[in-house]
PDB file of C-alpha atoms in Angstrom:
ATOM      1  CA  UNK M  21      20.385-125.001  27.296  1.00 53.00           C
ATOM      2  CA  UNK M  22      18.099-127.218  25.172  1.00 46.00           C
ATOM      3  CA  UNK M  23      15.016-128.616  26.682  1.00 43.00           C
ATOM      4  CA  UNK M  24      14.815-132.321  25.917  1.00 41.00           C
ATOM      5  CA  UNK M  25      12.105-135.196  27.274  1.00 40.00           C
ATOM      6  CA  UNK M  26      13.518-138.337  28.876  1.00 41.00           C
ATOM      7  CA  UNK M  27      10.282-140.095  29.818  1.00 40.00           C
ATOM      8  CA  UNK M  28       6.688-138.749  29.454  1.00 38.00           C
ATOM      9  CA  UNK M  29       6.628-137.274  32.922  1.00 41.00           C
ATOM     10  CA  UNK M  30      10.230-135.792  33.107  1.00 48.00           C
ATOM     11  CA  UNK M  31      11.754-133.232  31.020  1.00 62.00           C
ATOM     12  CA  UNK M  32      15.802-132.203  31.353  1.00 73.00           C
ATOM     13  CA  UNK M  33      17.768-129.441  29.966  1.00 88.00           C
ATOM     14  CA  UNK M  34      21.032-130.152  27.817  1.00 90.00           C
ATOM     15  CA  UNK M  35      23.966-127.987  27.890  1.00 93.00           C
ATOM     16  CA  UNK M  36      26.531-128.102  25.125  1.00 93.00           C
ATOM     17  CA  UNK M  37      30.400-128.194  25.924  1.00 92.00           C
ATOM     18  CA  UNK M  38      30.252-124.554  24.853  1.00 94.00           C
ATOM     19  CA  UNK M  39      27.559-124.024  27.083  1.00 94.00           C
ATOM     20  CA  UNK M  40      29.366-125.647  29.805  1.00 94.00           C
ATOM     21  CA  UNK M  41      32.412-123.452  29.680  1.00 92.00           C
ATOM     22  CA  UNK M  42      30.090-120.468  29.530  1.00 92.00           C
ATOM     23  CA  UNK M  43      28.308-121.533  32.781  1.00 91.00           C
ATOM     24  CA  UNK M  44      31.843-122.311  34.256  1.00 89.00           C
ATOM     25  CA  UNK M  45      33.265-119.129  33.394  1.00 90.00           C
ATOM     26  CA  UNK M  46      30.174-117.085  34.806  1.00 87.00           C
ATOM     27  CA  UNK M  47      28.755-119.101  37.765  1.00 76.00           C
ATOM     28  CA  UNK M  48      31.070-121.738  38.509  1.00 76.00           C
ATOM     29  CA  UNK M  49      30.539-121.785  42.099  1.00 80.00           C
ATOM     30  CA  UNK M  50      26.942-122.619  41.685  1.00 86.00           C
ATOM     31  CA  UNK M  51      27.587-125.583  39.582  1.00 92.00           C
ATOM     32  CA  UNK M  52      28.242-129.225  40.560  1.00 91.00           C
ATOM     33  CA  UNK M  53      29.452-131.551  37.871  1.00 93.00           C
ATOM     34  CA  UNK M  54      28.691-135.179  38.405  1.00 93.00           C
ATOM     35  CA  UNK M  55      30.431-137.633  36.431  1.00 93.00           C
ATOM     36  CA  UNK M  56      28.015-140.595  36.279  1.00 92.00           C
ATOM     37  CA  UNK M  57      30.741-143.261  34.800  1.00 91.00           C
ATOM     38  CA  UNK M  58      32.854-145.881  36.351  1.00 90.00           C
ATOM     39  CA  UNK M  59      35.651-144.813  38.819  1.00 90.00           C
ATOM     40  CA  UNK M  60      37.993-146.343  36.504  1.00 94.00           C
ATOM     41  CA  UNK M  61      36.542-144.251  33.670  1.00 94.00           C
ATOM     42  CA  UNK M  62      36.734-141.336  35.573  1.00 94.00           C
ATOM     43  CA  UNK M  63      40.189-141.863  36.752  1.00 94.00           C
ATOM     44  CA  UNK M  64      41.490-142.247  33.198  1.00 96.00           C
ATOM     45  CA  UNK M  65      39.770-139.004  32.174  1.00 95.00           C
ATOM     46  CA  UNK M  66      37.296-136.488  33.347  1.00 94.00           C
ATOM     47  CA  UNK M  67      36.120-132.749  33.273  1.00 92.00           C
ATOM     48  CA  UNK M  68      38.028-130.657  35.734  1.00 88.00           C
ATOM     49  CA  UNK M  69      36.450-130.083  38.928  1.00 86.00           C
ATOM     50  CA  UNK M  70      33.999-132.939  38.207  1.00 90.00           C
ATOM     51  CA  UNK M  71      33.201-135.407  40.840  1.00 88.00           C
ATOM     52  CA  UNK M  72      32.598-139.063  40.257  1.00 90.00           C
ATOM     53  CA  UNK M  73      29.236-140.307  41.242  1.00 88.00           C
ATOM     54  CA  UNK M  74      29.434-144.034  41.082  1.00 84.00           C
ATOM     55  CA  UNK M  75      27.876-145.876  43.990  1.00 87.00           C
ATOM     56  CA  UNK M  76      27.112-149.599  44.451  1.00 89.00           C
ATOM     57  CA  UNK M  77      23.582-150.870  42.882  1.00 90.00           C
ATOM     58  CA  UNK M  78      21.988-151.579  46.404  1.00 93.00           C
ATOM     59  CA  UNK M  79      22.612-147.804  47.096  1.00 93.00           C
ATOM     60  CA  UNK M  80      21.206-146.498  43.852  1.00 92.00           C
ATOM     61  CA  UNK M  81      18.013-148.370  44.386  1.00 92.00           C
ATOM     62  CA  UNK M  82      17.747-146.764  47.902  1.00 94.00           C
ATOM     63  CA  UNK M  83      18.480-143.682  46.529  1.00 92.00           C
ATOM     64  CA  UNK M  84      15.827-144.027  43.622  1.00 90.00           C
ATOM     65  CA  UNK M  85      13.481-145.062  46.229  1.00 92.00           C
ATOM     66  CA  UNK M  86      13.741-142.122  48.274  1.00 90.00           C
ATOM     67  CA  UNK M  87      15.092-144.162  51.260  1.00 94.00           C
ATOM     68  CA  UNK M  88      18.454-142.144  51.393  1.00 93.00           C
ATOM     69  CA  UNK M  89      19.122-138.848  50.980  1.00 90.00           C
ATOM     70  CA  UNK M  90      21.815-137.669  48.118  1.00 89.00           C
ATOM     71  CA  UNK M  91      24.407-136.231  50.552  1.00 87.00           C
ATOM     72  CA  UNK M  92      24.740-139.377  52.252  1.00 89.00           C
ATOM     73  CA  UNK M  93      26.272-141.370  49.461  1.00 88.00           C
ATOM     74  CA  UNK M  94      28.923-138.743  48.947  1.00 85.00           C
ATOM     75  CA  UNK M  95      32.374-139.328  50.545  1.00 82.00           C
ATOM     76  CA  UNK M  96      34.175-136.245  49.677  1.00 78.00           C
ATOM     77  CA  UNK M  97      33.489-133.752  52.995  1.00 83.00           C
ATOM     78  CA  UNK M  98      33.704-130.554  50.843  1.00 79.00           C
ATOM     79  CA  UNK M  99      31.362-131.755  48.259  1.00 80.00           C
ATOM     80  CA  UNK M 100      29.025-132.719  51.013  1.00 85.00           C
ATOM     81  CA  UNK M 101      28.998-129.639  52.828  1.00 83.00           C
ATOM     82  CA  UNK M 102      28.703-127.490  49.172  1.00 79.00           C
ATOM     83  CA  UNK M 103      25.764-129.858  48.482  1.00 82.00           C
ATOM     84  CA  UNK M 104      23.862-129.647  51.652  1.00 83.00           C
ATOM     85  CA  UNK M 105      24.369-125.996  52.095  1.00 82.00           C
ATOM     86  CA  UNK M 106      23.265-124.715  48.871  1.00 83.00           C
ATOM     87  CA  UNK M 107      21.435-127.867  47.451  1.00 86.00           C
ATOM     88  CA  UNK M 108      18.453-126.223  45.653  1.00 86.00           C
ATOM     89  CA  UNK M 109      20.706-123.191  44.606  1.00 88.00           C
ATOM     90  CA  UNK M 110      23.331-125.305  42.586  1.00 89.00           C
ATOM     91  CA  UNK M 111      23.004-126.441  38.842  1.00 93.00           C
ATOM     92  CA  UNK M 112      23.866-129.907  38.803  1.00 94.00           C
ATOM     93  CA  UNK M 113      25.499-131.166  35.408  1.00 95.00           C
ATOM     94  CA  UNK M 114      25.357-134.760  34.890  1.00 94.00           C
ATOM     95  CA  UNK M 115      27.266-136.720  32.406  1.00 94.00           C
ATOM     96  CA  UNK M 116      28.216-140.210  31.357  1.00 90.00           C
ATOM     97  CA  UNK M 117      29.497-141.842  28.234  1.00 83.00           C
ATOM     98  CA  UNK M 118      26.602-143.978  27.164  1.00 66.00           C
ATOM     99  CA  UNK M 119      24.627-143.747  23.854  1.00 60.00           C
ATOM    100  CA  UNK M 120      21.244-141.752  24.115  1.00 54.00           C
ATOM    101  CA  UNK M 121      19.142-144.318  24.467  1.00 47.00           C
ATOM    102  CA  UNK M 122      20.939-146.415  27.219  1.00 48.00           C
ATOM    103  CA  UNK M 123      21.910-143.207  29.194  1.00 47.00           C
ATOM    104  CA  UNK M 124      18.194-142.812  30.125  1.00 52.00           C
ATOM    105  CA  UNK M 125      17.516-146.193  31.099  1.00 58.00           C
ATOM    106  CA  UNK M 126      15.526-146.072  34.228  1.00 60.00           C
ATOM    107  CA  UNK M 127      18.307-147.663  36.543  1.00 69.00           C
ATOM    108  CA  UNK M 128      21.329-146.025  35.035  1.00 84.00           C
ATOM    109  CA  UNK M 129      22.946-143.743  37.652  1.00 89.00           C
ATOM    110  CA  UNK M 130      22.573-140.593  35.520  1.00 91.00           C
ATOM    111  CA  UNK M 131      18.649-141.021  35.204  1.00 90.00           C
ATOM    112  CA  UNK M 132      18.334-142.154  38.996  1.00 92.00           C
ATOM    113  CA  UNK M 133      20.195-138.831  39.697  1.00 92.00           C
ATOM    114  CA  UNK M 134      18.371-136.483  37.095  1.00 92.00           C
ATOM    115  CA  UNK M 135      14.840-137.842  38.381  1.00 91.00           C
ATOM    116  CA  UNK M 136      16.010-137.563  42.264  1.00 92.00           C
ATOM    117  CA  UNK M 137      17.433-133.988  41.977  1.00 92.00           C
ATOM    118  CA  UNK M 138      14.471-132.842  39.845  1.00 92.00           C
ATOM    119  CA  UNK M 139      11.986-134.284  42.515  1.00 90.00           C
ATOM    120  CA  UNK M 140      13.748-132.263  45.113  1.00 89.00           C
ATOM    121  CA  UNK M 141      13.373-129.271  43.094  1.00 91.00           C
ATOM    122  CA  UNK M 142      17.081-128.524  42.150  1.00 92.00           C
ATOM    123  CA  UNK M 143      18.285-127.155  38.655  1.00 93.00           C
ATOM    124  CA  UNK M 144      19.893-130.167  36.619  1.00 94.00           C
ATOM    125  CA  UNK M 145      21.062-130.646  33.232  1.00 94.00           C
ATOM    126  CA  UNK M 146      22.554-133.290  31.055  1.00 93.00           C
ATOM    127  CA  UNK M 147      25.954-132.642  28.964  1.00 93.00           C
ATOM    128  CA  UNK M 148      25.368-133.375  25.398  1.00 87.00           C
ATOM    129  CA  UNK M 149      27.249-136.058  23.495  1.00 74.00           C
TER     130      UNK M 149
END
């Protein structure tokens, strides 16, 4: 994984496609892949075992402000349990299809998740490309 800056106060790791494949082969039970694209894009195609994280803008703002917990935004019962039980032990891989600069706008789902997970002490990386 490669360390890349998003903002002056926040760093994140980048993982390549090959790196993700290697991680999935070696420690797949501790990886949560969050697809930060729209539900329609997720339905068209997505990484196997990834979960779509598309939430209404009001909930996204509340998550960014720390007013709600990440688990409260997740509908899938199995994923919610996995996140709650091993929250800080998981490696969260985030991805979307926005170009580099747009991807890290402060109000993008990916950026809000990146900041929130990092603040909560979780391991987090973004998929390259």
